CSV table of C-alpha atoms in Angstrom, one decimal:
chain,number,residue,atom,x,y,z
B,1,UNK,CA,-106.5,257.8,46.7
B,2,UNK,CA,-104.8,258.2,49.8
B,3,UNK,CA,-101.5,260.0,50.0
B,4,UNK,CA,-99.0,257.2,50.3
B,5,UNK,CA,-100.6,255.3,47.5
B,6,UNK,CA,-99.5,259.0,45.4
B,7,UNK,CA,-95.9,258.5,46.7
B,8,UNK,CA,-95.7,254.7,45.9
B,9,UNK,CA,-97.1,255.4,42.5
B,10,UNK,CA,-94.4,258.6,42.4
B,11,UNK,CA,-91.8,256.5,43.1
B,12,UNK,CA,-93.0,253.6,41.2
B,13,UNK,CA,-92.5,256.0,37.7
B,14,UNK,CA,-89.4,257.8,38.7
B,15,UNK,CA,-88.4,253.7,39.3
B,16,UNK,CA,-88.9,252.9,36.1
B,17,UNK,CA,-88.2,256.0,34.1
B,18,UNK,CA,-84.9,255.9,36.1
B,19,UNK,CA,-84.4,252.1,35.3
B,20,UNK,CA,-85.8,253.0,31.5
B,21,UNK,CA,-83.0,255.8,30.7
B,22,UNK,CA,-80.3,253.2,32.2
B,23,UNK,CA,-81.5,250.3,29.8
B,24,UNK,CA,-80.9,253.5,26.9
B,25,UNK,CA,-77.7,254.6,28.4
B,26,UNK,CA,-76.5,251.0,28.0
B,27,UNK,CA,-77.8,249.7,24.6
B,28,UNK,CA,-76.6,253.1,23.0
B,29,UNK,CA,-72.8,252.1,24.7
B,30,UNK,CA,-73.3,248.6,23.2
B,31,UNK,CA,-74.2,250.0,20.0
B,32,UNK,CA,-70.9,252.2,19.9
B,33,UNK,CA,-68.9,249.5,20.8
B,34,UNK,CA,-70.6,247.2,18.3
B,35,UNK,CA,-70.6,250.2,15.5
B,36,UNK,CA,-66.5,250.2,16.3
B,37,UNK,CA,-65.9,246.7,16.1
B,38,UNK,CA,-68.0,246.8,12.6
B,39,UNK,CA,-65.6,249.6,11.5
B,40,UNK,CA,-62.4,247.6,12.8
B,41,UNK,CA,-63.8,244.6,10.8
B,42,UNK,CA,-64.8,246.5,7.1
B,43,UNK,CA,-61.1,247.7,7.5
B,44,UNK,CA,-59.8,244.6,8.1
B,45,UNK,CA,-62.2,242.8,5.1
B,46,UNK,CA,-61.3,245.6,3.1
B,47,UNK,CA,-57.6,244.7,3.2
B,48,UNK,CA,-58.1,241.2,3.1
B,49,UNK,CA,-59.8,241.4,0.3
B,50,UNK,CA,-57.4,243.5,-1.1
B,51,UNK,CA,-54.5,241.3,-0.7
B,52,UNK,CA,-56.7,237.9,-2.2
B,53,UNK,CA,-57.1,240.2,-5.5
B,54,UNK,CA,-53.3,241.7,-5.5
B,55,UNK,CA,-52.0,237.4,-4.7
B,56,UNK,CA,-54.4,236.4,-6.8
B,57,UNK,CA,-55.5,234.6,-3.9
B,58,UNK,CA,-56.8,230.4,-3.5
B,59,UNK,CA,-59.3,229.1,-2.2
B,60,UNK,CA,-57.9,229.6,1.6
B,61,UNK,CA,-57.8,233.4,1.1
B,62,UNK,CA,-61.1,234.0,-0.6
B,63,UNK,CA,-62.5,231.7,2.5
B,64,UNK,CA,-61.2,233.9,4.9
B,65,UNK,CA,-62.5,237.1,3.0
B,66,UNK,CA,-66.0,236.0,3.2
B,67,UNK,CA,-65.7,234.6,6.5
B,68,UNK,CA,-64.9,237.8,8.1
B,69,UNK,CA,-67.5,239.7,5.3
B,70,UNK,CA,-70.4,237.6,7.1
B,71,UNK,CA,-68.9,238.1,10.4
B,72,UNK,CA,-69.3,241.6,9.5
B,73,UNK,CA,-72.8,241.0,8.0
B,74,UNK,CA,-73.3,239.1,11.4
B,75,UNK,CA,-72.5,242.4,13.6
B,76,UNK,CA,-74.6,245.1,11.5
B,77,UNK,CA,-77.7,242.9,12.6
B,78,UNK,CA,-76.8,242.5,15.9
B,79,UNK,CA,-76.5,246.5,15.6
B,80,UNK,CA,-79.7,246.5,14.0
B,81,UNK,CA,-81.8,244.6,16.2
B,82,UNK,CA,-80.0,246.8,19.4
B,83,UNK,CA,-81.5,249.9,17.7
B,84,UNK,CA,-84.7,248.4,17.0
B,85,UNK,CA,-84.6,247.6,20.4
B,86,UNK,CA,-83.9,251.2,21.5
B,87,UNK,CA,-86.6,253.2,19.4
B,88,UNK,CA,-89.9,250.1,19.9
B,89,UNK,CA,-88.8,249.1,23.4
B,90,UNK,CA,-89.0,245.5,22.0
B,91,UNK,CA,-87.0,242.6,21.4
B,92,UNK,CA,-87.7,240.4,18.3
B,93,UNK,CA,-86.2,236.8,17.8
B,94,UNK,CA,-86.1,237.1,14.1
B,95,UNK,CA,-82.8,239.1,13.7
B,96,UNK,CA,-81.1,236.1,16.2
B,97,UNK,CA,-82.3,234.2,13.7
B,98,UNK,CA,-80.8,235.7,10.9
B,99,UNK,CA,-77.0,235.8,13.1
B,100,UNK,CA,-77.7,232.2,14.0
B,101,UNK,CA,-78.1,231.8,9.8
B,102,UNK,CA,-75.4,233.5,8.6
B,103,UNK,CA,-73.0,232.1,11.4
B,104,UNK,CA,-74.2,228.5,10.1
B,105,UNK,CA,-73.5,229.5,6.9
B,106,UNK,CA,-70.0,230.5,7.4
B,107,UNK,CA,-69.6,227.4,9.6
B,108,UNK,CA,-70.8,225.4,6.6
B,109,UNK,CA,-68.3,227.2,4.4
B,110,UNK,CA,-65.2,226.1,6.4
B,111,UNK,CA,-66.0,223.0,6.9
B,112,UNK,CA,-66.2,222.6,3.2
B,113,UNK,CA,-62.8,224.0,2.6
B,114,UNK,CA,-61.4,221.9,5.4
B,115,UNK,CA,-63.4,219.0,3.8
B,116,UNK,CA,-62.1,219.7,0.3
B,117,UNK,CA,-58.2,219.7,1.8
B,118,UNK,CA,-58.8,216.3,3.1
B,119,UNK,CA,-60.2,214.4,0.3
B,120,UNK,CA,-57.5,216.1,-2.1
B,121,UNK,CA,-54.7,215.0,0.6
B,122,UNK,CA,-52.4,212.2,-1.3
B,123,UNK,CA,-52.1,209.9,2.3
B,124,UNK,CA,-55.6,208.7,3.5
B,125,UNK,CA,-55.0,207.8,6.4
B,126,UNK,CA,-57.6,206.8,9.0
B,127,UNK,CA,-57.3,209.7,11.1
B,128,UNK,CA,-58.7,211.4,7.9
B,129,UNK,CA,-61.1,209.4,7.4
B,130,UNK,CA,-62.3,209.8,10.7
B,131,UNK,CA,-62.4,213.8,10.3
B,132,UNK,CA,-64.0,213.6,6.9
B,133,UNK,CA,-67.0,211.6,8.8
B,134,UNK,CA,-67.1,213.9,11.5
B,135,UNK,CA,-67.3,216.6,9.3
B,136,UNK,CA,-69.8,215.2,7.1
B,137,UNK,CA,-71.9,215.1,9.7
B,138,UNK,CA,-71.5,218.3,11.6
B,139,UNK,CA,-72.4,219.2,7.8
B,140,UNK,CA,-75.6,217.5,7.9
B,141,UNK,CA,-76.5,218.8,11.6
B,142,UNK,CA,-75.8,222.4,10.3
B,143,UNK,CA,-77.9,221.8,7.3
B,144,UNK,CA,-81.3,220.6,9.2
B,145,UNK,CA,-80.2,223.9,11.2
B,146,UNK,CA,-80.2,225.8,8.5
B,147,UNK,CA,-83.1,224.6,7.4
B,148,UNK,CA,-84.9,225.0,10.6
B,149,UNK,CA,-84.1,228.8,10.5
B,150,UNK,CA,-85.1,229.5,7.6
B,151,UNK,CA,-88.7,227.9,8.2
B,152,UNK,CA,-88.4,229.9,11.4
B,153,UNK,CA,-88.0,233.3,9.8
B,154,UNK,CA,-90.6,232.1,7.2
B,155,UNK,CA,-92.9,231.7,10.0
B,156,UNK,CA,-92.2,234.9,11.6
B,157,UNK,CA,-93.0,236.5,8.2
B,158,UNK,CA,-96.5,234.9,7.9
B,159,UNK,CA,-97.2,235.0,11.6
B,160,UNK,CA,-97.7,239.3,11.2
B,161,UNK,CA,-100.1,240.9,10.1
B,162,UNK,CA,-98.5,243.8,8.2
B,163,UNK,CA,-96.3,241.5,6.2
B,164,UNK,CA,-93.1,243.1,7.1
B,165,UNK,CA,-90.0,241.5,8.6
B,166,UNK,CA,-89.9,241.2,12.1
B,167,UNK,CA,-87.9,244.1,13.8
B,168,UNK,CA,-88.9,246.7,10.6
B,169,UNK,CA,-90.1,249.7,11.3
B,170,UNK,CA,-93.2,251.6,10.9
B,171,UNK,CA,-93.2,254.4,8.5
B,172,UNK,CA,-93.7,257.2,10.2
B,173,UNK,CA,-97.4,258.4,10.6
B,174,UNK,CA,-98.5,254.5,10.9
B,175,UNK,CA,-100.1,253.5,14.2
């Protein structure tokens, strides 16, 4: 090998171990910033929920409790899949999935309250009627949606060959 074949394949590694530590530096920021926001949020769900039980709260209030509980939910697997990514190098679509799932889902539970509101409303007025269709079928879109996820994920799970969900980690000791 000559000698300036050594210092390109020198400089290729310290490229990449320099570029490899960055990627690190960055994805353990993003995690502290995503572990903050997920702390900010259980406080926040935490008092929500604790002024529901203390009003005895409706419908509207115990929406809003789970709709920022599954935001939370949403932001510990985004946390999840950025430490995954940190420790195998590797980025996995299945935990996407799972954040595209639970925001359907809490898409789905809104639109059912709003839905709900309307239909109970004492003045039907066209204007309603023309939001209860739209939202019955933004309901059905987010339902094949759902449904395509979930087949998705099922996929995923069959698709491996050690059976465990995408993103998991070995045990230590496994190869």
């Amino acid at each position: 090998m000559s000698a300036h074949s050594e210092d390109q394949g020198r400089l290729t590694r310290l490229a990449s171990a320099i570029f490899l530590h960055t990627e690190h530096a960055i994805y353990a920021a993003l995690g502290l910033l995503l572990a903050l926001t997920a702390i900010v949020a259980l406080v926040d769900a935490a008092g929500l929920t604790w002024e529901a039980m203390r009003a005895l709260g409706g419908a509207q209030q115990i929406l809003e409790v789970i709709d920022r509980l599954l935001f939370l939910l949403m932001l510990i697997e985004i946390l999840h899949t950025v430490r995954v990514s940190m420790r195998s190098g590797t980025l996995t679509c299945e935990p996407f999935l799972i954040v595209g799932l639970i925001a359907s889902i809490r898409r789905v539970l809104v639109i059912t309250l709003q839905s709900s509101e309307i239909m109970h409303a004492k003045d039907w007025s066209p204007e309603k009627q023309a939001l209860f269709q739209a939202s019955m079928i933004e309901l059905g879109v987010l339902a094949g949606l759902i449904l395509t996820m979930v087949f998705a994920i099922f996929l995923l799970h069959r698709a491996r060959d050690d059976g465990r969900p995408a993103g998991e980690e070995k045990p230590t000791g496994e190869s």
